[in-house]
Amino acid sequence: MKYYLFILFPFFMACEDSITLDVAKVSSIHYAFHDSSVPPQYHRSYDIKISRTDVHVTVDSYGDELANENYELSSEQFSDLINTINQSNLVSGAIKAEEGCVGGTSESLVINESNAQVYKGTIDNCGGTAIPSTFGDIKTVVNAIKALVPNLAELRK
C-alpha cells in the first residue's frame, strides 16, 4: 500500500481593487484625526463629516468640544472631491505602526454610497510609518478633505 503526502500551501492574498465612486450615490464621507496623548492645551482631535451639501467639523481636546462648524458645499466642490478620490486609487485597509510605538496619532476615512460602507481606511502614524503605495494616494484625499474647511488651522488652536 502506498501513501502519498500532499502538502498544501495556502496563499492568502488581499487582492482588492481600488474603489471607483459614483458621485450620484455617495452619501457621506467621514475623516477623523485622533491626536497623540499630550497635555490638554495641545491635544486637538477632529472629525470632518461631508454630505452632498455641507461639511461639518468638530474639534475637541479629550472630549471637550472646542469648535463645531458647518460649511456649505457646492455640487462642484463635492464632484471635485469624488474625482480626487477616484484618481487616488484607494484600497481599503489598515496601516498599523510597529509594536511598541507610543504617542502616535491615528487617522481614519470612511466613505458610504447609498448609506452602505464602500471604503474604510485607518492609519496609525508613529515613528515615520510609511503608507504602502498599494493603498493608493490617501494623503491627497485627506488634503482635499481638509481644504474644504477654510479655517481648519484656526479651529485647531
Short mmCIF file of N, CA and C in Angstrom, two decimals:
data_model
loop_
_atom_site.label_atom_id
_atom_site.label_comp_id
_atom_site.label_asym_id
_atom_site.label_seq_id
_atom_site.Cartn_x
_atom_site.Cartn_y
_atom_site.Cartn_z
N MET A 1 0.84 -1.16 0.00
CA MET A 1 0.00 0.00 0.00
C MET A 1 0.90 1.24 0.00
N LYS A 2 0.61 2.17 -0.87
CA LYS A 2 1.40 3.39 -0.97
C LYS A 2 0.65 4.54 -0.32
N TYR A 3 1.40 5.37 0.36
CA TYR A 3 0.85 6.57 0.97
C TYR A 3 1.46 7.79 0.30
N TYR A 4 0.66 8.72 0.00
CA TYR A 4 1.14 9.94 -0.61
C TYR A 4 0.91 11.09 0.36
N LEU A 5 1.91 11.88 0.50
CA LEU A 5 1.81 13.04 1.37
C LEU A 5 1.64 14.27 0.50
N PHE A 6 0.54 14.91 0.65
CA PHE A 6 0.30 16.14 -0.10
C PHE A 6 0.44 17.31 0.86
N ILE A 7 1.28 18.20 0.48
CA ILE A 7 1.47 19.40 1.28
C ILE A 7 0.80 20.54 0.53
N LEU A 8 -0.12 21.14 1.19
CA LEU A 8 -0.83 22.25 0.58
C LEU A 8 -0.35 23.54 1.23
N PHE A 9 -0.02 24.48 0.43
CA PHE A 9 0.42 25.78 0.92
C PHE A 9 -0.70 26.78 0.65
N PRO A 10 -1.35 27.18 1.68
CA PRO A 10 -2.41 28.18 1.46
C PRO A 10 -1.78 29.54 1.16
N PHE A 11 -2.31 30.17 0.19
CA PHE A 11 -1.84 31.50 -0.18
C PHE A 11 -2.95 32.48 0.16
N PHE A 12 -2.65 33.35 1.06
CA PHE A 12 -3.62 34.36 1.45
C PHE A 12 -3.18 35.68 0.84
N MET A 13 -3.97 36.15 -0.06
CA MET A 13 -3.62 37.41 -0.70
C MET A 13 -4.81 38.36 -0.59
N ALA A 14 -4.53 39.52 -0.15
CA ALA A 14 -5.57 40.54 -0.10
C ALA A 14 -5.51 41.27 -1.43
N CYS A 15 -6.34 40.88 -2.32
CA CYS A 15 -6.31 41.42 -3.67
C CYS A 15 -7.59 42.21 -3.89
N GLU A 16 -7.62 43.42 -3.38
CA GLU A 16 -8.79 44.26 -3.54
C GLU A 16 -8.52 45.28 -4.62
N ASP A 17 -9.55 45.60 -5.36
CA ASP A 17 -9.44 46.64 -6.36
C ASP A 17 -9.64 47.99 -5.70
N SER A 18 -9.11 49.01 -6.35
CA SER A 18 -9.34 50.35 -5.83
C SER A 18 -10.81 50.72 -6.07
N ILE A 19 -11.29 51.60 -5.23
CA ILE A 19 -12.70 51.99 -5.34
C ILE A 19 -12.88 52.99 -6.47
N THR A 20 -14.03 52.93 -7.07
CA THR A 20 -14.47 53.94 -8.03
C THR A 20 -15.85 54.36 -7.59
N LEU A 21 -15.96 55.59 -7.19
CA LEU A 21 -17.22 56.10 -6.64
C LEU A 21 -18.10 56.67 -7.74
N ASP A 22 -19.40 56.55 -7.53
CA ASP A 22 -20.39 57.17 -8.38
C ASP A 22 -20.87 58.42 -7.63
N VAL A 23 -20.58 59.58 -8.17
CA VAL A 23 -20.89 60.83 -7.48
C VAL A 23 -22.37 60.91 -7.08
N ALA A 24 -23.24 60.31 -7.86
CA ALA A 24 -24.67 60.34 -7.55
C ALA A 24 -25.04 59.45 -6.37
N LYS A 25 -24.19 58.49 -6.03
CA LYS A 25 -24.50 57.54 -4.96
C LYS A 25 -23.79 57.83 -3.64
N VAL A 26 -22.75 58.64 -3.65
CA VAL A 26 -22.00 58.89 -2.41
C VAL A 26 -22.91 59.64 -1.44
N SER A 27 -23.09 59.05 -0.26
CA SER A 27 -23.98 59.67 0.73
C SER A 27 -23.21 60.38 1.84
N SER A 28 -22.00 59.89 2.18
CA SER A 28 -21.23 60.56 3.22
C SER A 28 -19.76 60.16 3.16
N ILE A 29 -18.94 61.06 3.66
CA ILE A 29 -17.50 60.84 3.80
C ILE A 29 -17.15 61.32 5.20
N HIS A 30 -16.42 60.49 5.94
CA HIS A 30 -16.05 60.86 7.31
C HIS A 30 -14.56 60.66 7.49
N TYR A 31 -13.86 61.75 7.78
CA TYR A 31 -12.43 61.71 8.08
C TYR A 31 -12.26 62.08 9.55
N ALA A 32 -11.44 61.32 10.28
CA ALA A 32 -11.18 61.62 11.69
C ALA A 32 -9.68 61.60 11.94
N PHE A 33 -9.23 62.59 12.69
CA PHE A 33 -7.83 62.67 13.13
C PHE A 33 -7.84 62.58 14.65
N HIS A 34 -7.10 61.61 15.19
CA HIS A 34 -7.00 61.43 16.64
C HIS A 34 -5.58 61.78 17.06
N ASP A 35 -5.47 62.82 17.84
CA ASP A 35 -4.16 63.33 18.25
C ASP A 35 -3.49 62.39 19.24
N SER A 36 -2.19 62.60 19.40
CA SER A 36 -1.43 61.78 20.35
C SER A 36 -1.75 62.21 21.78
N SER A 37 -1.28 61.44 22.71
CA SER A 37 -1.51 61.71 24.12
C SER A 37 -0.55 62.80 24.58
N VAL A 38 -1.06 64.02 24.58
CA VAL A 38 -0.28 65.19 25.01
C VAL A 38 -1.15 65.98 25.98
N PRO A 39 -0.58 66.94 26.70
CA PRO A 39 -1.40 67.73 27.63
C PRO A 39 -2.59 68.39 26.93
N PRO A 40 -3.70 68.56 27.65
CA PRO A 40 -4.94 69.07 27.04
C PRO A 40 -4.79 70.36 26.25
N GLN A 41 -3.93 71.26 26.69
CA GLN A 41 -3.81 72.53 25.97
C GLN A 41 -3.21 72.34 24.57
N TYR A 42 -2.63 71.19 24.30
CA TYR A 42 -2.04 70.91 22.98
C TYR A 42 -2.81 69.87 22.19
N HIS A 43 -3.64 69.10 22.85
CA HIS A 43 -4.35 67.99 22.20
C HIS A 43 -5.49 68.52 21.33
N ARG A 44 -5.48 68.13 20.05
CA ARG A 44 -6.54 68.54 19.13
C ARG A 44 -6.89 67.37 18.22
N SER A 45 -8.00 66.73 18.51
CA SER A 45 -8.55 65.71 17.63
C SER A 45 -9.70 66.36 16.88
N TYR A 46 -9.99 65.89 15.67
CA TYR A 46 -11.09 66.48 14.94
C TYR A 46 -11.73 65.50 13.97
N ASP A 47 -13.00 65.77 13.68
CA ASP A 47 -13.79 65.00 12.74
C ASP A 47 -14.29 65.94 11.65
N ILE A 48 -14.20 65.46 10.42
CA ILE A 48 -14.78 66.18 9.29
C ILE A 48 -15.77 65.24 8.63
N LYS A 49 -17.04 65.63 8.64
CA LYS A 49 -18.09 64.82 8.03
C LYS A 49 -18.66 65.59 6.84
N ILE A 50 -18.67 64.91 5.71
CA ILE A 50 -19.09 65.55 4.46
C ILE A 50 -20.32 64.85 3.92
N SER A 51 -21.32 65.65 3.60
CA SER A 51 -22.50 65.15 2.90
C SER A 51 -22.48 65.81 1.51
N ARG A 52 -23.50 65.59 0.76
CA ARG A 52 -23.56 66.17 -0.59
C ARG A 52 -23.67 67.71 -0.55
N THR A 53 -24.14 68.27 0.57
CA THR A 53 -24.41 69.70 0.62
C THR A 53 -23.64 70.47 1.67
N ASP A 54 -22.99 69.76 2.61
CA ASP A 54 -22.27 70.50 3.63
C ASP A 54 -21.10 69.72 4.21
N VAL A 55 -20.27 70.48 4.92
CA VAL A 55 -19.11 69.94 5.63
C VAL A 55 -19.30 70.32 7.09
N HIS A 56 -19.20 69.34 7.96
CA HIS A 56 -19.34 69.59 9.39
C HIS A 56 -18.04 69.19 10.06
N VAL A 57 -17.47 70.11 10.84
CA VAL A 57 -16.21 69.82 11.54
C VAL A 57 -16.39 70.07 13.03
N THR A 58 -15.86 69.14 13.82
CA THR A 58 -15.79 69.34 15.27
C THR A 58 -14.34 69.12 15.69
N VAL A 59 -13.91 69.93 16.62
CA VAL A 59 -12.56 69.83 17.18
C VAL A 59 -12.72 69.66 18.68
N ASP A 60 -11.95 68.73 19.25
CA ASP A 60 -12.05 68.53 20.69
C ASP A 60 -10.69 68.27 21.31
N SER A 61 -10.65 68.42 22.61
CA SER A 61 -9.48 68.10 23.41
C SER A 61 -9.96 67.16 24.51
N TYR A 62 -9.67 65.89 24.35
CA TYR A 62 -10.10 64.86 25.31
C TYR A 62 -11.58 64.94 25.63
N GLY A 63 -12.39 65.12 24.59
CA GLY A 63 -13.84 65.12 24.76
C GLY A 63 -14.45 66.49 25.00
N ASP A 64 -13.65 67.50 25.33
CA ASP A 64 -14.16 68.86 25.50
C ASP A 64 -14.23 69.51 24.12
N GLU A 65 -15.44 69.82 23.67
CA GLU A 65 -15.62 70.40 22.34
C GLU A 65 -15.07 71.82 22.30
N LEU A 66 -14.16 72.06 21.34
CA LEU A 66 -13.55 73.38 21.18
C LEU A 66 -14.12 74.14 19.99
N ALA A 67 -14.61 73.40 19.01
CA ALA A 67 -15.19 74.03 17.82
C ALA A 67 -16.21 73.09 17.21
N ASN A 68 -17.24 73.69 16.61
CA ASN A 68 -18.30 72.94 15.95
C ASN A 68 -18.83 73.83 14.84
N GLU A 69 -18.45 73.55 13.61
CA GLU A 69 -18.78 74.45 12.50
C GLU A 69 -19.36 73.67 11.33
N ASN A 70 -20.24 74.35 10.57
CA ASN A 70 -20.80 73.82 9.33
C ASN A 70 -20.45 74.76 8.19
N TYR A 71 -20.18 74.18 7.02
CA TYR A 71 -19.87 74.96 5.83
C TYR A 71 -20.69 74.39 4.67
N GLU A 72 -21.22 75.28 3.85
CA GLU A 72 -21.95 74.83 2.67
C GLU A 72 -20.96 74.23 1.68
N LEU A 73 -21.44 73.25 0.94
CA LEU A 73 -20.62 72.58 -0.06
C LEU A 73 -21.37 72.63 -1.38
N SER A 74 -20.75 73.19 -2.39
CA SER A 74 -21.40 73.25 -3.70
C SER A 74 -21.32 71.88 -4.37
N SER A 75 -22.20 71.65 -5.32
CA SER A 75 -22.17 70.38 -6.05
C SER A 75 -20.86 70.23 -6.81
N GLU A 76 -20.29 71.34 -7.25
CA GLU A 76 -19.00 71.29 -7.96
C GLU A 76 -17.87 70.87 -7.00
N GLN A 77 -17.87 71.42 -5.79
CA GLN A 77 -16.86 71.02 -4.81
C GLN A 77 -16.99 69.54 -4.46
N PHE A 78 -18.23 69.07 -4.32
CA PHE A 78 -18.46 67.67 -4.00
C PHE A 78 -17.97 66.78 -5.15
N SER A 79 -18.30 67.14 -6.37
CA SER A 79 -17.85 66.37 -7.54
C SER A 79 -16.33 66.37 -7.65
N ASP A 80 -15.71 67.51 -7.40
CA ASP A 80 -14.25 67.59 -7.44
C ASP A 80 -13.62 66.65 -6.41
N LEU A 81 -14.20 66.59 -5.21
CA LEU A 81 -13.68 65.69 -4.18
C LEU A 81 -13.82 64.24 -4.62
N ILE A 82 -14.96 63.87 -5.18
CA ILE A 82 -15.17 62.49 -5.65
C ILE A 82 -14.17 62.17 -6.77
N ASN A 83 -13.93 63.10 -7.65
CA ASN A 83 -12.94 62.89 -8.72
C ASN A 83 -11.55 62.68 -8.14
N THR A 84 -11.19 63.46 -7.13
CA THR A 84 -9.90 63.31 -6.46
C THR A 84 -9.79 61.92 -5.84
N ILE A 85 -10.84 61.48 -5.18
CA ILE A 85 -10.85 60.15 -4.58
C ILE A 85 -10.68 59.08 -5.65
N ASN A 86 -11.44 59.19 -6.73
CA ASN A 86 -11.35 58.19 -7.80
C ASN A 86 -9.97 58.14 -8.44
N GLN A 87 -9.32 59.28 -8.57
CA GLN A 87 -7.97 59.33 -9.17
C GLN A 87 -6.89 58.84 -8.21
N SER A 88 -7.23 58.71 -6.94
CA SER A 88 -6.25 58.33 -5.92
C SER A 88 -6.13 56.82 -5.72
N ASN A 89 -6.96 56.05 -6.39
CA ASN A 89 -6.87 54.58 -6.36
C ASN A 89 -6.87 54.01 -4.94
N LEU A 90 -7.79 54.44 -4.12
CA LEU A 90 -7.85 53.97 -2.73
C LEU A 90 -8.28 52.51 -2.63
N VAL A 91 -7.61 51.79 -1.76
CA VAL A 91 -7.94 50.41 -1.45
C VAL A 91 -8.11 50.33 0.07
N SER A 92 -9.23 49.77 0.52
CA SER A 92 -9.50 49.67 1.96
C SER A 92 -8.40 48.89 2.66
N GLY A 93 -8.14 49.30 3.90
CA GLY A 93 -7.16 48.57 4.70
C GLY A 93 -6.73 49.35 5.91
N ALA A 94 -5.88 48.73 6.70
CA ALA A 94 -5.36 49.34 7.92
C ALA A 94 -3.84 49.34 7.86
N ILE A 95 -3.26 50.47 8.18
CA ILE A 95 -1.81 50.61 8.22
C ILE A 95 -1.45 50.81 9.69
N LYS A 96 -0.83 49.82 10.27
CA LYS A 96 -0.52 49.83 11.70
C LYS A 96 0.94 50.22 11.92
N ALA A 97 1.16 50.97 12.99
CA ALA A 97 2.53 51.30 13.39
C ALA A 97 3.17 50.07 14.01
N GLU A 98 4.48 50.05 14.05
CA GLU A 98 5.18 48.92 14.65
C GLU A 98 4.82 48.80 16.12
N GLU A 99 4.87 47.57 16.62
CA GLU A 99 4.57 47.34 18.03
C GLU A 99 5.51 48.13 18.92
N GLY A 100 4.99 48.57 20.03
CA GLY A 100 5.81 49.31 20.97
C GLY A 100 5.83 50.80 20.72
N CYS A 101 5.12 51.24 19.71
CA CYS A 101 5.09 52.65 19.38
C CYS A 101 4.13 53.36 20.34
N VAL A 102 4.61 54.40 20.98
CA VAL A 102 3.81 55.14 21.94
C VAL A 102 3.77 56.60 21.50
N GLY A 103 2.60 57.22 21.63
CA GLY A 103 2.50 58.65 21.39
C GLY A 103 2.17 59.05 19.98
N GLY A 104 1.75 58.13 19.16
CA GLY A 104 1.43 58.45 17.78
C GLY A 104 0.02 58.98 17.60
N THR A 105 -0.26 59.41 16.40
CA THR A 105 -1.60 59.85 16.04
C THR A 105 -2.23 58.78 15.16
N SER A 106 -3.52 58.91 14.93
CA SER A 106 -4.18 58.00 14.01
C SER A 106 -5.20 58.77 13.19
N GLU A 107 -5.51 58.21 12.02
CA GLU A 107 -6.47 58.81 11.11
C GLU A 107 -7.37 57.71 10.57
N SER A 108 -8.60 58.08 10.25
CA SER A 108 -9.49 57.13 9.61
C SER A 108 -10.33 57.84 8.56
N LEU A 109 -10.68 57.08 7.54
CA LEU A 109 -11.50 57.60 6.45
C LEU A 109 -12.53 56.54 6.11
N VAL A 110 -13.81 56.94 6.12
CA VAL A 110 -14.90 56.04 5.77
C VAL A 110 -15.74 56.73 4.70
N ILE A 111 -16.05 55.98 3.64
CA ILE A 111 -16.87 56.52 2.55
C ILE A 111 -18.08 55.59 2.38
N ASN A 112 -19.26 56.22 2.30
CA ASN A 112 -20.50 55.47 2.12
C ASN A 112 -21.18 55.86 0.81
N GLU A 113 -21.69 54.86 0.13
CA GLU A 113 -22.56 55.07 -1.03
C GLU A 113 -23.92 54.51 -0.66
N SER A 114 -24.96 55.29 -0.88
CA SER A 114 -26.32 54.88 -0.54
C SER A 114 -26.37 54.31 0.87
N ASN A 115 -25.66 54.96 1.77
CA ASN A 115 -25.57 54.62 3.20
C ASN A 115 -24.96 53.25 3.49
N ALA A 116 -24.25 52.67 2.52
CA ALA A 116 -23.52 51.42 2.73
C ALA A 116 -22.02 51.71 2.60
N GLN A 117 -21.25 51.21 3.52
CA GLN A 117 -19.80 51.48 3.53
C GLN A 117 -19.13 50.83 2.31
N VAL A 118 -18.39 51.66 1.54
CA VAL A 118 -17.67 51.14 0.38
C VAL A 118 -16.15 51.27 0.54
N TYR A 119 -15.74 52.04 1.55
CA TYR A 119 -14.31 52.20 1.80
C TYR A 119 -14.09 52.47 3.28
N LYS A 120 -13.05 51.82 3.83
CA LYS A 120 -12.62 52.14 5.19
C LYS A 120 -11.11 52.00 5.23
N GLY A 121 -10.47 53.07 5.62
CA GLY A 121 -9.02 53.06 5.77
C GLY A 121 -8.63 53.65 7.10
N THR A 122 -7.65 53.04 7.76
CA THR A 122 -7.13 53.57 9.01
C THR A 122 -5.61 53.60 8.94
N ILE A 123 -5.05 54.61 9.55
CA ILE A 123 -3.60 54.78 9.56
C ILE A 123 -3.15 55.12 10.97
N ASP A 124 -2.22 54.34 11.49
CA ASP A 124 -1.55 54.67 12.74
C ASP A 124 -0.24 55.36 12.36
N ASN A 125 -0.09 56.60 12.77
CA ASN A 125 1.13 57.35 12.47
C ASN A 125 2.03 57.35 13.69
N CYS A 126 3.18 56.75 13.55
CA CYS A 126 4.11 56.73 14.66
C CYS A 126 5.50 56.40 14.14
N GLY A 127 6.44 57.24 14.42
CA GLY A 127 7.82 56.97 14.03
C GLY A 127 8.03 56.84 12.55
N GLY A 128 7.32 57.65 11.76
CA GLY A 128 7.53 57.63 10.32
C GLY A 128 6.90 56.45 9.61
N THR A 129 5.76 55.98 10.10
CA THR A 129 5.06 54.87 9.46
C THR A 129 4.84 55.20 7.99
N ALA A 130 5.27 54.32 7.12
CA ALA A 130 5.12 54.52 5.69
C ALA A 130 3.78 53.95 5.22
N ILE A 131 3.15 54.64 4.29
CA ILE A 131 1.91 54.16 3.71
C ILE A 131 2.26 53.46 2.41
N PRO A 132 2.01 52.17 2.32
CA PRO A 132 2.33 51.44 1.09
C PRO A 132 1.57 51.99 -0.11
N SER A 133 2.20 52.04 -1.25
CA SER A 133 1.56 52.57 -2.45
C SER A 133 0.35 51.74 -2.86
N THR A 134 0.28 50.49 -2.41
CA THR A 134 -0.86 49.64 -2.75
C THR A 134 -2.16 50.12 -2.12
N PHE A 135 -2.09 51.03 -1.16
CA PHE A 135 -3.29 51.57 -0.53
C PHE A 135 -3.80 52.81 -1.25
N GLY A 136 -3.09 53.25 -2.27
CA GLY A 136 -3.49 54.43 -3.02
C GLY A 136 -2.92 55.69 -2.41
N ASP A 137 -3.32 56.82 -2.97
CA ASP A 137 -2.80 58.12 -2.55
C ASP A 137 -3.71 58.73 -1.49
N ILE A 138 -3.67 58.15 -0.30
CA ILE A 138 -4.54 58.58 0.79
C ILE A 138 -4.27 60.04 1.17
N LYS A 139 -3.00 60.43 1.18
CA LYS A 139 -2.65 61.79 1.61
C LYS A 139 -3.29 62.85 0.72
N THR A 140 -3.37 62.61 -0.58
CA THR A 140 -4.01 63.57 -1.48
C THR A 140 -5.48 63.71 -1.13
N VAL A 141 -6.15 62.60 -0.83
CA VAL A 141 -7.56 62.64 -0.46
C VAL A 141 -7.74 63.39 0.85
N VAL A 142 -6.93 63.09 1.84
CA VAL A 142 -7.03 63.76 3.14
C VAL A 142 -6.80 65.27 2.97
N ASN A 143 -5.82 65.65 2.19
CA ASN A 143 -5.57 67.08 1.96
C ASN A 143 -6.75 67.75 1.27
N ALA A 144 -7.40 67.06 0.33
CA ALA A 144 -8.58 67.62 -0.34
C ALA A 144 -9.73 67.79 0.64
N ILE A 145 -9.89 66.84 1.56
CA ILE A 145 -10.94 66.94 2.57
C ILE A 145 -10.66 68.12 3.51
N LYS A 146 -9.43 68.23 3.98
CA LYS A 146 -9.07 69.34 4.88
C LYS A 146 -9.25 70.69 4.20
N ALA A 147 -9.00 70.76 2.89
CA ALA A 147 -9.14 72.02 2.15
C ALA A 147 -10.59 72.51 2.12
N LEU A 148 -11.54 71.63 2.37
CA LEU A 148 -12.95 72.04 2.39
C LEU A 148 -13.32 72.78 3.68
N VAL A 149 -12.42 72.80 4.65
CA VAL A 149 -12.62 73.54 5.89
C VAL A 149 -11.67 74.74 5.83
N PRO A 150 -12.19 75.90 5.43
CA PRO A 150 -11.32 77.04 5.15
C PRO A 150 -10.46 77.53 6.31
N ASN A 151 -10.89 77.31 7.53
CA ASN A 151 -10.16 77.80 8.70
C ASN A 151 -9.79 76.68 9.66
N LEU A 152 -9.44 75.52 9.13
CA LEU A 152 -9.15 74.37 9.99
C LEU A 152 -7.99 74.67 10.95
N ALA A 153 -6.96 75.32 10.47
CA ALA A 153 -5.82 75.65 11.34
C ALA A 153 -6.26 76.54 12.49
N GLU A 154 -7.12 77.48 12.22
CA GLU A 154 -7.63 78.39 13.25
C GLU A 154 -8.51 77.63 14.26
N LEU A 155 -9.34 76.72 13.77
CA LEU A 155 -10.20 75.95 14.65
C LEU A 155 -9.42 75.04 15.58
N ARG A 156 -8.24 74.63 15.15
CA ARG A 156 -7.42 73.72 15.96
C ARG A 156 -6.56 74.44 17.01
N LYS A 157 -6.63 75.74 17.06
CA LYS A 157 -5.85 76.50 18.05
C LYS A 157 -6.45 76.40 19.42
#
